[in-house]
Amino acid sequence: RESIKEKARLRLRQFDVGDKFSQLPLRKASVLLPLLVREGKLHLLLTVRSMQLRRSPGEVCFPGGKREAIDRDEIDTALREAKEEVGLQPEKVEVICRLVPGIDKMNHLVTPVVGFIEDTFQATPNPDEVSDVFVVPLEYFVKPLNYNTLPYKTSSGYSSWMHCFMYEDHEHQMSFKIWGLTAHFAVFLALVIFGKRPTFEVDYDLDNLISSAENNFLNLYASLHERKKSNL
């Protein structure tokens, strides 16, 4: 278990962007990508948004949300939100790094914070925010059994495509659709840790993963910035 974690830690630390993108003039949000070791394999913990929520009800996501005034940084935001949503105590998370951010539908700068949690963690979902909690083997995001792509245009008119995974969870006897920014972060995390080519196309140069991920993000940010200027 420790050697699996240690390998992952070493890989992740090479991809830590720290606060490199924190100064961008966008509203901030963070998500926690909780990794755990189960049956000798890395798994990711995910949540399903409550059907009562106005935005994206019933969608799969990571614990997370908007930055609040009390948060010192993106890590604080991710840990506070994970505690509020699934009862994960901040001191029970071994934070490893921050990865290249994304931009969500509401034009928030979303920072993925990666941390290890114990396999014994029992989630207590806040029913106002979360209807379900489940885990997926991390390898599923490079070698999926059920995968397709969805074309989409960002709010700034930037055309791209989106990963979409269907995951059959035998423990819950349920099928979960993982797509959008959540799938984007999960795929990047799996590429970083495993360092191998996925069974589907990705828009990264896999030999220069960090620089191509940063370039993709900066292109997306630039296209958003251009649209804002043209709307003035």
Short mmCIF file of C-alpha atoms in Angstrom, two decimals:
data_model
loop_
_atom_site.label_atom_id
_atom_site.label_comp_id
_atom_site.label_asym_id
_atom_site.label_seq_id
_atom_site.Cartn_x
_atom_site.Cartn_y
_atom_site.Cartn_z
CA ARG A 1 0.00 0.00 0.00
CA GLU A 2 2.76 2.45 0.95
CA SER A 3 4.75 1.84 -2.23
CA ILE A 4 1.64 2.50 -4.38
CA LYS A 5 1.11 5.75 -2.49
CA GLU A 6 4.79 6.69 -2.62
CA LYS A 7 4.96 6.22 -6.40
CA ALA A 8 1.83 8.32 -6.82
CA ARG A 9 3.17 11.03 -4.48
CA LEU A 10 6.40 11.32 -6.45
CA ARG A 11 4.57 11.60 -9.78
CA LEU A 12 2.04 14.10 -8.44
CA ARG A 13 4.65 16.38 -6.87
CA GLN A 14 6.26 16.82 -10.30
CA PHE A 15 2.93 18.21 -11.55
CA ASP A 16 2.18 20.51 -8.62
CA VAL A 17 1.31 23.98 -9.96
CA GLY A 18 1.09 25.53 -6.47
CA ASP A 19 -0.45 29.01 -6.72
CA LYS A 20 0.80 29.64 -10.26
CA PHE A 21 -2.72 30.39 -11.59
CA SER A 22 -4.18 31.85 -8.39
CA GLN A 23 -3.79 35.47 -9.54
CA LEU A 24 -6.02 35.13 -12.61
CA PRO A 25 -8.98 37.54 -12.36
CA LEU A 26 -11.71 34.89 -12.24
CA ARG A 27 -13.98 33.85 -9.38
CA LYS A 28 -12.42 30.89 -7.58
CA ALA A 29 -13.61 27.38 -6.77
CA SER A 30 -11.83 24.17 -5.75
CA VAL A 31 -12.50 20.45 -5.80
CA LEU A 32 -10.84 17.70 -3.79
CA LEU A 33 -9.70 14.61 -5.72
CA PRO A 34 -9.64 12.05 -2.86
CA LEU A 35 -7.40 9.06 -3.60
CA LEU A 36 -7.47 5.86 -1.57
CA VAL A 37 -5.88 2.43 -1.87
CA ARG A 38 -8.28 -0.49 -2.00
CA GLU A 39 -7.33 -4.09 -2.86
CA GLY A 40 -3.88 -2.93 -3.92
CA LYS A 41 -5.19 -0.35 -6.40
CA LEU A 42 -5.72 3.39 -6.38
CA HIS A 43 -9.34 4.50 -6.33
CA LEU A 44 -11.03 7.91 -6.57
CA LEU A 45 -13.93 8.98 -4.39
CA LEU A 46 -16.77 10.77 -6.21
CA THR A 47 -20.14 12.19 -5.20
CA VAL A 48 -23.54 12.61 -6.85
CA ARG A 49 -25.12 16.05 -6.49
CA SER A 50 -28.46 16.20 -4.70
CA MET A 51 -31.56 16.46 -6.91
CA GLN A 52 -32.58 19.49 -4.81
CA LEU A 53 -29.69 21.62 -6.08
CA ARG A 54 -30.43 24.30 -8.67
CA ARG A 55 -27.22 23.76 -10.60
CA SER A 56 -26.40 20.36 -12.18
CA PRO A 57 -28.69 18.24 -9.94
CA GLY A 58 -27.93 14.51 -10.02
CA GLU A 59 -24.55 14.95 -11.73
CA VAL A 60 -21.37 13.18 -10.62
CA CYS A 61 -18.67 15.46 -9.26
CA PHE A 62 -15.85 15.73 -6.74
CA PRO A 63 -16.43 17.28 -3.32
CA GLY A 64 -15.91 21.01 -3.77
CA GLY A 65 -17.35 24.44 -4.33
CA LYS A 66 -16.79 28.18 -4.39
CA ARG A 67 -14.11 29.92 -2.40
CA GLU A 68 -15.29 31.79 0.69
CA ALA A 69 -13.72 34.74 2.49
CA ILE A 70 -12.48 32.49 5.34
CA ASP A 71 -10.43 30.30 2.96
CA ARG A 72 -6.72 31.08 2.83
CA ASP A 73 -6.19 29.32 -0.49
CA GLU A 74 -7.56 26.70 -2.90
CA ILE A 75 -6.56 23.86 -0.56
CA ASP A 76 -8.61 25.38 2.30
CA THR A 77 -11.64 25.66 -0.01
CA ALA A 78 -11.42 22.03 -1.13
CA LEU A 79 -11.00 20.70 2.42
CA ARG A 80 -13.80 22.85 3.86
CA GLU A 81 -16.21 21.80 1.11
CA ALA A 82 -15.32 18.09 1.51
CA LYS A 83 -16.06 18.36 5.23
CA GLU A 84 -19.41 20.09 4.57
CA GLU A 85 -20.47 17.68 1.82
CA VAL A 86 -19.31 14.22 2.95
CA GLY A 87 -18.06 14.67 6.53
CA LEU A 88 -14.37 14.27 5.62
CA GLN A 89 -12.29 15.88 8.38
CA PRO A 90 -9.47 18.09 6.96
CA GLU A 91 -6.85 16.45 9.21
CA LYS A 92 -7.74 13.07 7.67
CA VAL A 93 -6.54 14.24 4.23
CA GLU A 94 -2.89 14.07 3.21
CA VAL A 95 -2.80 16.89 0.65
CA ILE A 96 -0.26 16.18 -2.12
CA CYS A 97 -0.62 18.88 -4.76
CA ARG A 98 -2.69 21.25 -6.86
CA LEU A 99 -3.01 20.37 -10.55
CA VAL A 100 -3.63 22.57 -13.61
CA PRO A 101 -7.03 24.24 -13.10
CA GLY A 102 -10.09 24.19 -15.32
CA ILE A 103 -12.89 26.67 -16.04
CA ASP A 104 -16.47 25.62 -15.32
CA LYS A 105 -19.75 26.60 -17.01
CA MET A 106 -20.10 29.58 -14.67
CA ASN A 107 -16.56 30.76 -15.60
CA HIS A 108 -15.08 29.93 -12.19
CA LEU A 109 -11.41 29.02 -12.07
CA VAL A 110 -11.63 25.50 -10.58
CA THR A 111 -8.49 24.15 -8.93
CA PRO A 112 -8.19 20.38 -8.41
CA VAL A 113 -6.51 19.56 -5.07
CA VAL A 114 -5.22 15.98 -4.80
CA GLY A 115 -5.05 14.22 -1.45
CA PHE A 116 -4.89 10.73 0.05
CA ILE A 117 -7.61 9.55 2.41
CA GLU A 118 -7.88 6.32 4.39
CA ASP A 119 -9.67 3.35 2.81
CA THR A 120 -11.66 3.11 6.06
CA PHE A 121 -13.27 6.54 5.54
CA GLN A 122 -17.06 6.31 5.91
CA ALA A 123 -18.77 9.19 4.14
CA THR A 124 -21.70 10.92 5.84
CA PRO A 125 -23.27 12.79 2.93
CA ASN A 126 -25.04 16.08 3.60
CA PRO A 127 -28.44 15.31 1.97
CA ASP A 128 -28.91 18.95 0.92
CA GLU A 129 -25.85 18.70 -1.30
CA VAL A 130 -24.98 15.04 -1.93
CA SER A 131 -27.24 12.07 -2.71
CA ASP A 132 -24.55 9.39 -3.18
CA VAL A 133 -20.85 8.67 -2.64
CA PHE A 134 -18.94 5.98 -4.55
CA VAL A 135 -15.40 4.99 -5.57
CA VAL A 136 -13.96 4.15 -8.99
CA PRO A 137 -10.60 2.48 -9.72
CA LEU A 138 -8.34 5.28 -11.03
CA GLU A 139 -7.27 3.03 -13.90
CA TYR A 140 -10.83 3.22 -15.28
CA PHE A 141 -9.95 6.73 -16.48
CA VAL A 142 -7.27 5.42 -18.84
CA LYS A 143 -8.77 1.97 -19.59
CA PRO A 144 -12.55 2.36 -19.44
CA LEU A 145 -15.07 -0.35 -20.32
CA ASN A 146 -17.71 2.14 -21.45
CA TYR A 147 -16.54 5.44 -22.94
CA ASN A 148 -17.57 7.98 -25.54
CA THR A 149 -16.97 11.63 -26.37
CA LEU A 150 -19.42 14.49 -26.51
CA PRO A 151 -18.69 17.54 -28.68
CA TYR A 152 -19.25 20.86 -26.94
CA LYS A 153 -18.59 24.57 -27.25
CA THR A 154 -17.45 26.62 -24.30
CA SER A 155 -19.28 29.83 -23.44
CA SER A 156 -16.49 31.65 -25.27
CA GLY A 157 -17.17 29.73 -28.51
CA TYR A 158 -14.14 27.45 -28.13
CA SER A 159 -14.99 24.08 -29.79
CA SER A 160 -13.77 20.92 -28.15
CA TRP A 161 -14.97 17.55 -26.98
CA MET A 162 -15.69 16.10 -23.62
CA HIS A 163 -14.88 12.74 -22.05
CA CYS A 164 -17.90 10.73 -20.96
CA PHE A 165 -17.55 7.51 -18.90
CA MET A 166 -20.29 5.15 -17.82
CA TYR A 167 -19.23 3.24 -14.70
CA GLU A 168 -21.12 0.20 -13.40
CA ASP A 169 -20.81 0.15 -9.64
CA HIS A 170 -21.56 -3.42 -8.58
CA GLU A 171 -21.45 -2.53 -4.88
CA HIS A 172 -24.35 -0.05 -5.30
CA GLN A 173 -25.96 -1.91 -8.25
CA MET A 174 -25.91 1.44 -10.02
CA SER A 175 -24.57 2.99 -13.16
CA PHE A 176 -22.88 6.38 -12.96
CA LYS A 177 -22.22 8.84 -15.79
CA ILE A 178 -18.96 10.74 -15.25
CA TRP A 179 -18.38 13.57 -17.72
CA GLY A 180 -17.50 17.23 -18.12
CA LEU A 181 -14.89 18.87 -15.90
CA THR A 182 -15.06 15.97 -13.41
CA ALA A 183 -14.02 13.49 -16.13
CA HIS A 184 -11.40 15.95 -17.40
CA PHE A 185 -9.74 16.12 -13.95
CA ALA A 186 -9.99 12.34 -13.41
CA VAL A 187 -8.36 11.61 -16.78
CA PHE A 188 -5.52 14.06 -16.16
CA LEU A 189 -4.92 12.60 -12.68
CA ALA A 190 -4.75 9.07 -14.12
CA LEU A 191 -2.37 10.19 -16.90
CA VAL A 192 -0.09 11.86 -14.33
CA ILE A 193 0.03 8.88 -11.96
CA PHE A 194 0.20 6.00 -14.46
CA GLY A 195 2.22 7.76 -17.17
CA LYS A 196 0.75 5.54 -19.86
CA ARG A 197 -1.27 6.07 -23.02
CA PRO A 198 -5.03 5.78 -22.54
CA THR A 199 -7.22 3.60 -24.77
CA PHE A 200 -8.91 6.76 -26.16
CA GLU A 201 -7.76 10.06 -27.65
CA VAL A 202 -6.71 12.92 -25.38
CA ASP A 203 -5.73 16.45 -26.38
CA TYR A 204 -2.36 16.39 -24.60
CA ASP A 205 1.15 15.81 -25.82
CA LEU A 206 1.80 12.80 -23.59
CA ASP A 207 5.56 13.29 -23.82
CA ASN A 208 5.18 16.82 -22.42
CA LEU A 209 2.11 16.37 -20.28
CA ILE A 210 2.52 19.28 -17.90
CA SER A 211 3.40 21.91 -20.52
CA SER A 212 0.64 20.76 -22.88
CA ALA A 213 -1.92 20.78 -20.02
CA GLU A 214 -0.87 24.32 -19.08
CA ASN A 215 -1.00 25.44 -22.73
CA ASN A 216 -4.50 23.97 -23.17
CA PHE A 217 -5.66 25.78 -20.06
CA LEU A 218 -4.10 29.10 -21.13
CA ASN A 219 -5.73 28.81 -24.58
CA LEU A 220 -9.10 28.24 -22.92
CA TYR A 221 -8.52 31.19 -20.59
CA ALA A 222 -7.44 33.40 -23.52
CA SER A 223 -10.58 32.53 -25.49
CA LEU A 224 -12.71 33.47 -22.46
CA HIS A 225 -10.77 36.72 -22.06
CA GLU A 226 -11.29 37.61 -25.75
CA ARG A 227 -15.03 37.06 -25.44
CA LYS A 228 -15.19 39.28 -22.36
CA LYS A 229 -13.38 42.04 -24.26
CA SER A 230 -15.67 41.72 -27.29
CA ASN A 231 -18.72 41.98 -24.99
CA LEU A 232 -17.56 45.27 -23.48
#
